[in-house]
Short mmCIF file of C-alpha atoms and ligand atoms in Angstrom, two decimals:
data_model
loop_
_atom_site.label_atom_id
_atom_site.label_comp_id
_atom_site.label_asym_id
_atom_site.label_seq_id
_atom_site.Cartn_x
_atom_site.Cartn_y
_atom_site.Cartn_z
CA MET Q 1 -21.18 13.10 27.54
CA GLN Q 2 -18.55 12.67 24.83
CA ASN Q 3 -18.33 9.12 23.46
CA THR Q 4 -14.99 7.42 22.99
CA ALA Q 5 -13.93 5.71 19.78
CA HIS Q 6 -11.33 3.04 20.52
CA ILE Q 7 -9.19 2.36 17.47
CA ILE Q 8 -7.28 -0.91 17.60
CA GLY Q 9 -4.17 -0.72 15.40
CA ALA Q 10 -2.22 2.40 14.38
CA GLY Q 11 -1.61 1.50 10.74
CA ILE Q 12 -2.92 3.75 7.98
CA SER Q 13 -6.43 2.24 8.30
CA GLY Q 14 -6.66 2.88 12.03
CA LEU Q 15 -5.11 6.34 11.84
CA SER Q 16 -7.40 7.47 9.05
CA ALA Q 17 -10.46 6.33 11.05
CA ALA Q 18 -9.04 8.03 14.14
CA VAL Q 19 -8.47 11.38 12.42
CA ARG Q 20 -11.94 11.34 10.84
CA LEU Q 21 -13.66 10.51 14.14
CA ALA Q 22 -11.61 13.10 16.03
CA ASN Q 23 -12.72 15.71 13.50
CA ALA Q 24 -16.33 14.59 14.00
CA GLY Q 25 -16.24 15.24 17.76
CA PHE Q 26 -15.43 11.81 19.18
CA LYS Q 27 -12.84 11.39 21.88
CA VAL Q 28 -10.36 9.02 20.26
CA ALA Q 29 -8.12 6.43 21.91
CA VAL Q 30 -5.74 4.56 19.58
CA HIS Q 31 -4.23 1.31 20.88
CA GLU Q 32 -1.20 -0.05 19.02
CA ALA Q 33 0.43 -3.38 19.91
CA THR Q 34 3.97 -2.51 18.81
CA HIS Q 35 6.19 0.35 19.94
CA GLN Q 36 5.87 2.23 16.66
CA ALA Q 37 2.83 3.51 14.78
CA GLY Q 38 2.51 2.86 11.04
CA GLY Q 39 2.18 -0.92 10.76
CA ARG Q 40 3.26 -1.96 7.28
CA CYS Q 41 3.88 1.66 6.29
CA ARG Q 42 6.69 2.97 8.47
CA SER Q 43 10.24 4.35 8.54
CA TYR Q 44 13.15 3.62 10.83
CA PHE Q 45 16.82 4.42 11.24
CA ASP Q 46 18.93 1.66 9.74
CA GLY Q 47 22.42 1.21 11.11
CA ALA Q 48 23.77 -0.73 8.11
CA THR Q 49 23.23 2.14 5.69
CA GLY Q 50 23.27 4.96 8.25
CA LEU Q 51 20.01 6.22 6.74
CA THR Q 52 16.38 6.49 7.72
CA ILE Q 53 14.62 4.07 5.40
CA ASP Q 54 11.07 2.92 4.81
CA ASN Q 55 10.10 -0.70 5.36
CA GLY Q 56 9.08 -0.58 1.70
CA ASN Q 57 9.01 1.99 -1.08
CA HIS Q 58 5.39 3.05 -1.30
CA LEU Q 59 4.05 4.50 -4.51
CA LEU Q 60 0.83 6.48 -4.62
CA LEU Q 61 -0.83 7.85 -7.74
CA SER Q 62 -2.47 11.27 -8.01
CA GLY Q 63 -5.84 9.52 -8.50
CA ASN Q 64 -5.63 8.06 -4.97
CA SER Q 65 -8.17 10.60 -3.74
CA HIS Q 66 -8.76 9.18 -0.24
CA ALA Q 67 -5.06 8.85 0.52
CA ARG Q 68 -4.44 12.42 -0.58
CA ALA Q 69 -7.41 13.71 1.42
CA TYR Q 70 -6.05 11.91 4.49
CA ALA Q 71 -2.64 13.56 3.99
CA ARG Q 72 -4.42 16.91 3.52
CA SER Q 73 -6.35 16.43 6.77
CA ILE Q 74 -3.11 15.98 8.72
CA GLY Q 75 -1.41 18.84 6.85
CA THR Q 76 1.11 16.86 4.83
CA GLU Q 77 -0.28 16.56 1.30
CA ALA Q 78 2.67 18.64 0.07
CA GLY Q 79 4.94 15.87 1.36
CA LEU Q 80 3.65 13.57 -1.39
CA VAL Q 81 5.86 14.62 -4.26
CA GLY Q 82 6.25 13.59 -7.87
CA PRO Q 83 6.79 14.84 -11.40
CA GLU Q 84 4.44 17.41 -12.94
CA SER Q 85 3.10 14.96 -15.48
CA ALA Q 86 2.54 11.23 -15.56
CA GLN Q 87 5.69 10.01 -17.27
CA PHE Q 88 7.03 6.55 -16.55
CA PRO Q 89 10.53 5.74 -17.80
CA PHE Q 90 11.36 2.05 -18.29
CA VAL Q 91 14.48 0.06 -19.12
CA ASP Q 92 14.85 -3.51 -20.33
CA ILE Q 93 18.13 -4.62 -18.80
CA THR Q 94 18.47 -7.65 -21.07
CA SER Q 95 18.50 -5.53 -24.26
CA GLY Q 96 19.46 -2.13 -22.81
CA GLN Q 97 16.40 -0.56 -24.53
CA ARG Q 98 14.94 2.48 -22.74
CA TRP Q 99 11.56 4.13 -23.29
CA GLN Q 100 9.11 6.38 -21.56
CA ILE Q 101 5.33 6.15 -21.37
CA ASP Q 102 3.85 9.63 -21.30
CA LEU Q 103 0.30 9.69 -20.00
CA GLY Q 104 0.15 13.49 -20.17
CA ALA Q 105 -1.90 15.53 -17.74
CA GLY Q 106 -5.45 15.24 -19.11
CA ARG Q 107 -8.58 13.47 -17.95
CA LEU Q 108 -8.81 11.07 -20.89
CA PRO Q 109 -6.41 8.24 -21.80
CA THR Q 110 -5.59 9.85 -25.16
CA TRP Q 111 -1.94 8.79 -24.82
CA VAL Q 112 -2.79 5.37 -26.29
CA LEU Q 113 -3.61 7.12 -29.58
CA ASP Q 114 -0.13 8.63 -29.86
CA GLU Q 115 2.60 6.22 -30.92
CA SER Q 116 5.34 8.36 -29.37
CA ARG Q 117 3.70 8.28 -25.93
CA ARG Q 118 2.75 4.62 -25.66
CA VAL Q 119 4.87 1.50 -25.18
CA PRO Q 120 7.23 1.03 -28.17
CA ASP Q 121 6.20 -1.61 -30.69
CA THR Q 122 2.57 -1.67 -29.53
CA GLY Q 123 -0.56 -0.67 -31.44
CA LEU Q 124 -3.98 0.65 -30.43
CA THR Q 125 -5.56 -2.79 -30.76
CA ASP Q 126 -3.22 -4.13 -28.04
CA TYR Q 127 -4.71 -1.58 -25.62
CA LEU Q 128 -8.29 -2.31 -26.69
CA LYS Q 129 -7.74 -5.94 -25.67
CA LEU Q 130 -7.40 -4.71 -22.07
CA ALA Q 131 -10.99 -3.43 -22.09
CA PRO Q 132 -12.50 -6.58 -20.44
CA LEU Q 133 -10.66 -5.62 -17.24
CA ILE Q 134 -12.85 -2.54 -16.94
CA TRP Q 135 -16.03 -4.54 -16.27
CA ALA Q 136 -14.55 -7.85 -15.05
CA SER Q 137 -15.99 -9.33 -11.86
CA GLU Q 138 -13.84 -9.83 -8.77
CA GLN Q 139 -14.24 -13.61 -9.20
CA THR Q 140 -12.65 -13.62 -12.67
CA LEU Q 141 -8.96 -14.35 -13.15
CA VAL Q 142 -6.84 -11.72 -14.90
CA GLY Q 143 -5.49 -14.58 -17.02
CA LYS Q 144 -9.03 -15.37 -18.25
CA SER Q 145 -9.84 -11.73 -18.92
CA ILE Q 146 -6.96 -10.30 -20.96
CA PRO Q 147 -3.96 -11.64 -22.92
CA CYS Q 148 -1.09 -12.25 -20.49
CA GLU Q 149 1.61 -12.34 -23.14
CA GLY Q 150 3.06 -10.10 -25.83
CA ILE Q 151 4.96 -6.83 -25.73
CA LEU Q 152 2.31 -4.66 -24.06
CA TYR Q 153 1.88 -7.24 -21.32
CA GLN Q 154 5.61 -7.62 -20.68
CA ARG Q 155 6.39 -3.92 -20.76
CA LEU Q 156 3.39 -2.35 -19.03
CA VAL Q 157 0.53 -4.59 -17.93
CA GLN Q 158 2.64 -7.14 -16.07
CA PRO Q 159 4.71 -4.59 -14.07
CA LEU Q 160 1.64 -2.49 -13.28
CA LEU Q 161 -0.59 -5.37 -12.16
CA LEU Q 162 2.23 -7.11 -10.29
CA ALA Q 163 2.80 -3.94 -8.27
CA ALA Q 164 -0.91 -3.41 -7.68
CA LEU Q 165 -1.97 -6.99 -6.87
CA ASN Q 166 1.27 -8.43 -5.43
CA VAL Q 167 0.57 -11.77 -7.14
CA ASP Q 168 1.59 -13.14 -10.51
CA PRO Q 169 -0.95 -11.18 -12.60
CA PRO Q 170 -2.65 -14.12 -14.40
CA GLU Q 171 -3.72 -15.58 -11.03
CA GLY Q 172 -4.96 -12.19 -9.75
CA SER Q 173 -8.54 -10.97 -9.48
CA ALA Q 174 -9.52 -9.18 -12.69
CA GLY Q 175 -12.11 -7.14 -10.77
CA LEU Q 176 -9.46 -5.75 -8.41
CA ALA Q 177 -7.13 -5.09 -11.36
CA GLY Q 178 -10.03 -3.40 -13.13
CA ALA Q 179 -10.63 -1.07 -10.20
CA ILE Q 180 -7.02 0.10 -10.44
CA VAL Q 181 -7.26 0.53 -14.22
CA ARG Q 182 -10.55 2.50 -13.97
CA GLU Q 183 -9.22 4.85 -11.30
CA THR Q 184 -5.81 5.43 -12.87
CA LEU Q 185 -4.99 4.52 -16.49
CA LEU Q 186 -8.54 5.12 -17.71
CA ALA Q 187 -8.82 8.41 -15.85
CA GLY Q 188 -5.95 9.90 -17.89
CA GLY Q 189 -2.60 11.30 -16.84
CA GLN Q 190 -4.12 13.60 -14.19
CA ALA Q 191 -4.87 10.47 -12.11
CA CYS Q 192 -1.55 8.71 -12.79
CA ARG Q 193 1.14 11.11 -11.57
CA PRO Q 194 3.40 9.05 -9.31
CA LEU Q 195 3.65 10.39 -5.75
CA ILE Q 196 6.21 9.43 -3.12
CA ALA Q 197 6.68 10.41 0.51
CA ARG Q 198 10.25 11.55 -0.18
CA GLU Q 199 10.91 12.56 3.44
CA GLY Q 200 9.84 9.08 4.54
CA LEU Q 201 6.54 7.29 5.18
CA SER Q 202 6.52 7.99 8.90
CA ALA Q 203 7.37 11.68 8.48
CA VAL Q 204 4.60 12.24 5.94
CA LEU Q 205 1.81 9.77 6.68
CA ILE Q 206 2.20 8.52 10.24
CA GLU Q 207 3.86 10.87 12.75
CA PRO Q 208 1.79 13.91 11.69
CA ALA Q 209 -1.40 11.90 12.29
CA VAL Q 210 -0.21 10.88 15.76
CA LYS Q 211 0.72 14.50 16.50
CA PHE Q 212 -2.62 15.73 15.12
CA LEU Q 213 -4.45 13.45 17.55
CA GLN Q 214 -2.26 14.12 20.57
CA GLU Q 215 -2.33 17.91 20.14
CA ARG Q 216 -6.13 17.76 20.27
CA GLY Q 217 -6.16 15.77 23.49
CA HIS Q 218 -6.69 12.30 22.05
CA SER Q 219 -4.52 9.38 23.08
CA VAL Q 220 -2.24 7.10 21.05
CA GLN Q 221 -0.92 4.32 23.23
CA LEU Q 222 1.97 2.26 21.87
CA GLY Q 223 2.83 -1.17 23.26
CA HIS Q 224 -0.89 -1.57 24.05
CA GLU Q 225 -2.02 -4.81 22.48
CA LEU Q 226 -5.67 -5.80 22.60
CA ARG Q 227 -5.72 -9.38 23.94
CA SER Q 228 -9.48 -10.01 23.96
CA PHE Q 229 -12.76 -8.25 24.45
CA ALA Q 230 -16.03 -8.96 26.23
CA THR Q 231 -19.48 -8.66 24.71
CA THR Q 232 -22.85 -7.97 26.29
CA ASP Q 233 -26.22 -7.80 24.50
CA GLY Q 234 -24.68 -7.73 21.03
CA ARG Q 235 -22.17 -4.99 21.85
CA ALA Q 236 -18.49 -4.94 22.72
CA SER Q 237 -18.53 -4.08 26.43
CA ALA Q 238 -14.90 -4.25 27.62
CA LEU Q 239 -11.44 -4.25 26.06
CA ASN Q 240 -8.79 -6.41 27.70
CA PHE Q 241 -5.16 -5.36 27.20
CA GLY Q 242 -3.77 -7.99 29.59
CA GLY Q 243 -3.88 -8.42 33.35
CA GLU Q 244 -5.66 -5.60 35.14
CA ASP Q 245 -5.56 -3.39 32.08
CA VAL Q 246 -9.24 -3.56 31.10
CA ILE Q 247 -11.28 -0.69 29.66
CA ALA Q 248 -15.04 -0.89 30.24
CA LEU Q 249 -16.99 0.55 27.32
CA LYS Q 250 -19.80 2.97 28.06
CA GLU Q 251 -23.08 3.17 26.15
CA GLY Q 252 -22.20 5.04 22.95
CA ASP Q 253 -18.53 4.04 22.93
CA VAL Q 254 -17.41 2.35 19.73
CA VAL Q 255 -14.53 0.18 18.54
CA VAL Q 256 -12.82 0.21 15.13
CA MET Q 257 -10.78 -2.96 14.72
CA ALA Q 258 -8.00 -2.00 12.29
CA VAL Q 259 -5.59 -4.90 12.78
CA PRO Q 260 -4.28 -7.35 10.14
CA PRO Q 261 -6.43 -10.39 9.27
CA ARG Q 262 -4.58 -12.90 11.45
CA ALA Q 263 -5.00 -10.71 14.53
CA ALA Q 264 -8.62 -9.88 13.70
CA THR Q 265 -9.67 -13.50 13.14
CA SER Q 266 -8.03 -14.64 16.37
CA LEU Q 267 -9.66 -11.81 18.35
CA MET Q 268 -13.04 -12.48 16.74
CA PRO Q 269 -13.72 -16.21 16.42
CA GLY Q 270 -16.03 -16.88 13.47
CA LEU Q 271 -14.69 -13.93 11.47
CA LYS Q 272 -13.35 -14.93 8.05
CA GLY Q 273 -10.46 -13.20 6.35
CA PRO Q 274 -7.76 -13.86 3.76
CA THR Q 275 -5.43 -16.71 4.65
CA GLU Q 276 -2.78 -16.38 1.94
CA PHE Q 277 -0.23 -13.60 1.80
CA ARG Q 278 2.62 -12.56 -0.47
CA ALA Q 279 5.99 -11.07 0.37
CA ILE Q 280 7.46 -7.80 -0.89
CA VAL Q 281 11.23 -7.43 -0.90
CA ASN Q 282 12.92 -4.03 -0.72
CA ALA Q 283 16.62 -3.29 -1.02
CA HIS Q 284 18.22 0.01 -0.04
CA PHE Q 285 21.71 1.08 -1.13
CA ARG Q 286 23.60 4.05 0.27
CA PHE Q 287 24.58 5.56 -3.06
CA GLU Q 288 24.13 9.04 -4.51
CA PRO Q 289 21.92 8.66 -7.62
CA PRO Q 290 23.54 10.15 -10.75
CA PRO Q 291 22.21 13.62 -11.67
CA GLY Q 292 19.00 13.37 -13.69
CA SER Q 293 18.07 9.93 -12.36
CA PRO Q 294 14.30 9.46 -12.61
CA ALA Q 295 12.53 9.29 -9.25
CA ILE Q 296 11.01 5.96 -10.34
CA LEU Q 297 12.25 3.67 -13.08
CA GLY Q 298 10.44 0.54 -14.27
CA VAL Q 299 12.90 -2.31 -14.77
CA ILE Q 300 12.14 -5.22 -17.10
CA GLY Q 301 14.12 -8.41 -17.52
CA GLY Q 302 15.79 -8.76 -14.10
CA VAL Q 303 14.98 -9.49 -10.49
CA VAL Q 304 14.44 -5.77 -9.83
CA GLU Q 305 11.03 -4.36 -10.77
CA TRP Q 306 11.13 -0.70 -9.72
CA LEU Q 307 14.17 1.45 -8.95
CA PHE Q 308 13.61 4.54 -6.80
CA ALA Q 309 16.13 7.40 -6.55
CA PHE Q 310 16.16 9.22 -3.20
CA PRO Q 311 18.76 11.68 -1.89
CA ASN Q 312 21.80 9.50 -0.89
CA ARG Q 313 19.95 6.30 -1.69
CA LEU Q 314 18.91 3.94 -4.46
CA SER Q 315 16.03 1.69 -3.48
CA VAL Q 316 14.42 -1.29 -5.11
CA THR Q 317 11.01 -2.95 -4.85
CA ILE Q 318 10.29 -6.56 -5.80
CA SER Q 319 6.68 -7.72 -5.46
CA ASN Q 320 5.34 -11.27 -5.16
CA GLY Q 321 8.72 -11.95 -3.56
CA ASP Q 322 8.13 -15.27 -1.78
CA ARG Q 323 10.85 -16.89 -3.92
CA LEU Q 324 13.40 -14.49 -2.40
CA VAL Q 325 12.58 -14.63 1.30
CA ASP Q 326 14.88 -17.55 2.08
CA MET Q 327 17.73 -16.58 -0.26
CA PRO Q 328 20.96 -15.71 1.63
CA ARG Q 329 20.94 -11.94 2.23
CA GLU Q 330 24.40 -11.17 0.76
CA GLU Q 331 23.66 -13.18 -2.38
CA LEU Q 332 20.35 -11.37 -2.82
CA ALA Q 333 21.90 -7.94 -2.21
CA GLN Q 334 24.57 -8.63 -4.84
CA ALA Q 335 22.05 -9.91 -7.41
CA ILE Q 336 19.88 -6.83 -6.89
CA TRP Q 337 22.89 -4.48 -7.02
CA ASN Q 338 23.95 -6.02 -10.35
CA ASP Q 339 20.51 -5.15 -11.77
CA VAL Q 340 20.65 -1.66 -10.22
CA CYS Q 341 23.98 -1.00 -11.97
CA LYS Q 342 22.53 -1.96 -15.34
CA ALA Q 343 19.25 -0.12 -14.86
CA GLY Q 344 20.58 2.98 -13.15
CA GLY Q 345 23.73 3.35 -15.25
CA VAL Q 346 25.97 3.14 -12.19
CA SER Q 347 28.90 0.92 -11.29
CA GLY Q 348 31.09 -0.05 -8.39
CA GLU Q 349 31.35 -2.49 -5.51
CA LEU Q 350 28.27 -3.26 -3.45
CA PRO Q 351 27.72 -0.11 -1.32
CA PRO Q 352 26.29 -0.22 2.24
CA TRP Q 353 22.93 -1.97 1.88
CA GLN Q 354 19.89 -3.22 3.68
CA ILE Q 355 17.30 -5.78 2.61
CA VAL Q 356 13.78 -5.63 4.11
CA ARG Q 357 11.67 -8.70 3.47
CA GLU Q 358 8.05 -8.24 4.51
CA ARG Q 359 6.80 -11.81 4.40
CA ARG Q 360 3.12 -11.01 4.77
CA ALA Q 361 3.18 -7.69 2.95
CA THR Q 362 -0.33 -8.05 1.52
CA PHE Q 363 -3.03 -10.66 1.17
CA ALA Q 364 -2.82 -12.53 -2.15
CA ALA Q 365 -5.19 -10.63 -4.43
CA THR Q 366 -6.62 -13.75 -6.08
CA PRO Q 367 -10.36 -14.28 -6.63
CA ALA Q 368 -10.43 -16.98 -3.93
CA GLN Q 369 -8.72 -14.81 -1.29
CA ASN Q 370 -10.71 -11.75 -2.29
CA ALA Q 371 -13.91 -13.71 -1.61
CA LEU Q 372 -12.82 -14.09 2.03
CA ARG Q 373 -12.69 -10.34 2.71
CA PRO Q 374 -15.36 -9.23 5.17
CA GLY Q 375 -17.24 -5.94 5.04
CA PRO Q 376 -16.90 -3.38 7.84
CA VAL Q 377 -20.09 -4.30 9.72
CA THR Q 378 -19.91 -7.06 12.34
CA ALA Q 379 -22.48 -8.83 14.49
CA LEU Q 380 -21.59 -6.34 17.24
CA LYS Q 381 -23.47 -3.05 16.92
CA ASN Q 382 -20.60 -0.91 18.18
CA LEU Q 383 -17.67 -2.67 16.49
CA PHE Q 384 -16.59 -2.04 12.91
CA LEU Q 385 -13.71 -3.46 10.86
CA ALA Q 386 -11.12 -1.55 8.87
CA GLY Q 387 -7.96 -2.68 7.10
CA ASP Q 388 -6.56 -3.08 3.61
CA TRP Q 389 -7.74 -6.71 3.73
CA THR Q 390 -11.41 -5.88 4.29
CA ALA Q 391 -13.72 -5.70 1.27
CA THR Q 392 -12.70 -2.35 -0.17
CA GLY Q 393 -12.95 -3.29 -3.85
CA LEU Q 394 -9.24 -2.49 -4.16
CA PRO Q 395 -6.11 -4.59 -3.64
CA ALA Q 396 -4.10 -4.04 -0.44
CA THR Q 397 -2.92 -0.46 -0.88
CA ILE Q 398 -2.70 2.77 1.08
CA GLU Q 399 -5.71 4.03 -0.88
CA GLY Q 400 -7.70 0.94 0.12
CA SER Q 401 -6.56 1.31 3.74
CA VAL Q 402 -7.68 4.92 3.98
CA ARG Q 403 -10.99 4.08 2.33
CA SER Q 404 -11.56 1.32 4.86
CA GLY Q 405 -10.75 3.68 7.75
CA ASP Q 406 -13.01 6.40 6.36
CA ARG Q 407 -15.79 3.90 5.78
CA ALA Q 408 -15.60 2.51 9.33
CA ALA Q 409 -15.65 6.07 10.71
CA ASP Q 410 -18.66 6.96 8.56
CA LEU Q 411 -20.52 3.89 9.82
CA VAL Q 412 -19.77 4.91 13.40
CA LEU Q 413 -21.14 8.37 12.70
CA ALA Q 414 -24.20 7.02 10.89
CA ALA Q 415 -24.96 4.65 13.78
CA LYS Q 416 -24.80 7.54 16.24
CA ARG Q 417 -27.39 9.64 14.41
CA PRO Q 418 -30.95 9.27 15.69
C1 LIG H 501 6.88 -3.68 1.60
C2 LIG H 501 5.54 -3.09 1.29
C3 LIG H 501 5.38 -2.28 0.17
C4 LIG H 501 4.14 -1.72 -0.11
N1 LIG H 501 4.01 -0.89 -1.18
C5 LIG H 501 2.85 -0.22 -1.37
C6 LIG H 501 2.76 0.77 -2.38
O1 LIG H 501 3.71 1.02 -3.14
N2 LIG H 501 1.60 1.46 -2.52
C7 LIG H 501 0.51 1.21 -1.70
O2 LIG H 501 -0.51 1.89 -1.84
N3 LIG H 501 0.57 0.25 -0.73
C8 LIG H 501 1.70 -0.46 -0.55
N4 LIG H 501 1.78 -1.41 0.44
C9 LIG H 501 0.57 -1.76 1.20
C10 LIG H 501 0.33 -0.82 2.38
O3 LIG H 501 1.50 -0.68 3.16
C11 LIG H 501 -0.77 -1.43 3.26
O4 LIG H 501 -1.93 -1.60 2.48
C12 LIG H 501 -1.14 -0.57 4.46
O5 LIG H 501 0.00 -0.09 5.14
C13 LIG H 501 -2.00 -1.40 5.42
O6 LIG H 501 -2.42 -0.61 6.51
P1 LIG H 501 -3.39 -1.18 7.61
O7 LIG H 501 -3.60 -0.12 8.60
O8 LIG H 501 -4.61 -1.75 6.95
O9 LIG H 501 -2.64 -2.44 8.26
P2 LIG H 501 -1.28 -2.47 9.11
O10 LIG H 501 -0.33 -1.50 8.54
O11 LIG H 501 -0.87 -3.90 9.16
O12 LIG H 501 -1.68 -1.94 10.55
C14 LIG H 501 -2.28 -2.77 11.53
C15 LIG H 501 -1.73 -2.37 12.89
O13 LIG H 501 -2.41 -3.12 13.89
C16 LIG H 501 -1.46 -3.45 14.89
N5 LIG H 501 -2.01 -4.56 15.69
C17 LIG H 501 -2.06 -5.88 15.36
N6 LIG H 501 -2.66 -6.58 16.34
C18 LIG H 501 -3.00 -5.69 17.31
C19 LIG H 501 -3.64 -5.81 18.58
N7 LIG H 501 -4.09 -6.99 19.02
N8 LIG H 501 -3.80 -4.70 19.33
C20 LIG H 501 -3.37 -3.49 18.89
N9 LIG H 501 -2.75 -3.33 17.70
C21 LIG H 501 -2.57 -4.41 16.90
C22 LIG H 501 -0.23 -3.77 14.11
O14 LIG H 501 0.94 -3.74 14.93
C23 LIG H 501 -0.24 -2.68 13.05
O15 LIG H 501 0.43 -1.52 13.46
C24 LIG H 501 3.01 -2.01 0.72
C25 LIG H 501 3.17 -2.85 1.83
C26 LIG H 501 4.41 -3.37 2.12
C27 LIG H 501 4.56 -4.24 3.34
#
């Protein structure tokens, strides 16, 4: 008899586990509390701009091997698009200075040896001072590991680590930062090409996964929130979705809990997870980017950190954005638009806009919060955890989410073998 894998949560972590288990012969049933799959990685039609927008601009890098393999498995890897080589243009909007870091396309970080390809006014020794990140432990602070001042920090290290960790870099975990550096900057330009789901997160990473599952006879139930579950003899034995809606688990059925930490810890008393989160603020403007606008522009010296150019739209990401969540929306939109004009070389009145403030975008990637991340194995033999907040060795990213989903699926498969 075919066993059923119940996946709780249809974010990237849950969907990646679901696809892997479906491919391995399990019958898969995904249960999602809300009426849309995707969790923190989703698109929707926005009336204010008249555009389909993402809840947040999501940047992948070509070295994100699990995320790309997931997209390949649902047939959408070609939907992750970016420039041929790893070039990152930047602008300092206080001085107007513009430069481009060119990481090339090789497997070694030789770009640091070439003055014309590295950050202006930096020398090789500045880069060598970043070496301690490579072997730093997850308990070490970034601020205790590398210099958090100077030109290289302001122009490259700070923007990169802020985006990766979603905390002020000095308070971040050096081990998590090091994992990013090892898998991207240190792996040369071939691992650093920026990739974006230009057609939208849902169109590239979410809806095709749901379709993949449904076309093969698996179920994805939306508006189906797990309220509690029963256990018998060290196994999850029934899933309770409210009222009469209870699913009894058969011998051999498994559960992958791929919900955010607050939901997981309330469903599973005794489970520890991160308790501090940081916001990410995104602003979207209905505005045709000028011809030749870079797909992604690093912005230094303003409130804006990254400016993305999409067809009909300029979009902005601001990490570690708790300071902005209570600011009046119009005031914030205007402040961001002022920076966009300087950075993007555009002008004009505030165009139609939307601000999306994800208050709990990611857990705070500090050593203390990182220490609270549980592994995938639980006290219940047939229940495994997935999620960007579980102990993946990475900060909360799509790559970490897919790895957690793959890992939970692999544990399910390993447990099933005689
Ligand atoms: C604004 C923003 C920008 C970001 N930018 C980037 C980026 O540039 N690059 C990058 O790699 N990552 C980025 N991230 C991080 C990335 O989005 C997350 O790491 C990833 O989406 C987390 O996926 P997940 O499946 O682990 O969790 P979630 O997406 O939170 O999914 C969990 C799902 O479980 C559901 N659920 C909760 N409780 C229950 C229940 N009881 N029963 C059933 N279902 C339940 C939820 O509704 C949700 O759909 C960003 C995140 C945000 C918010």
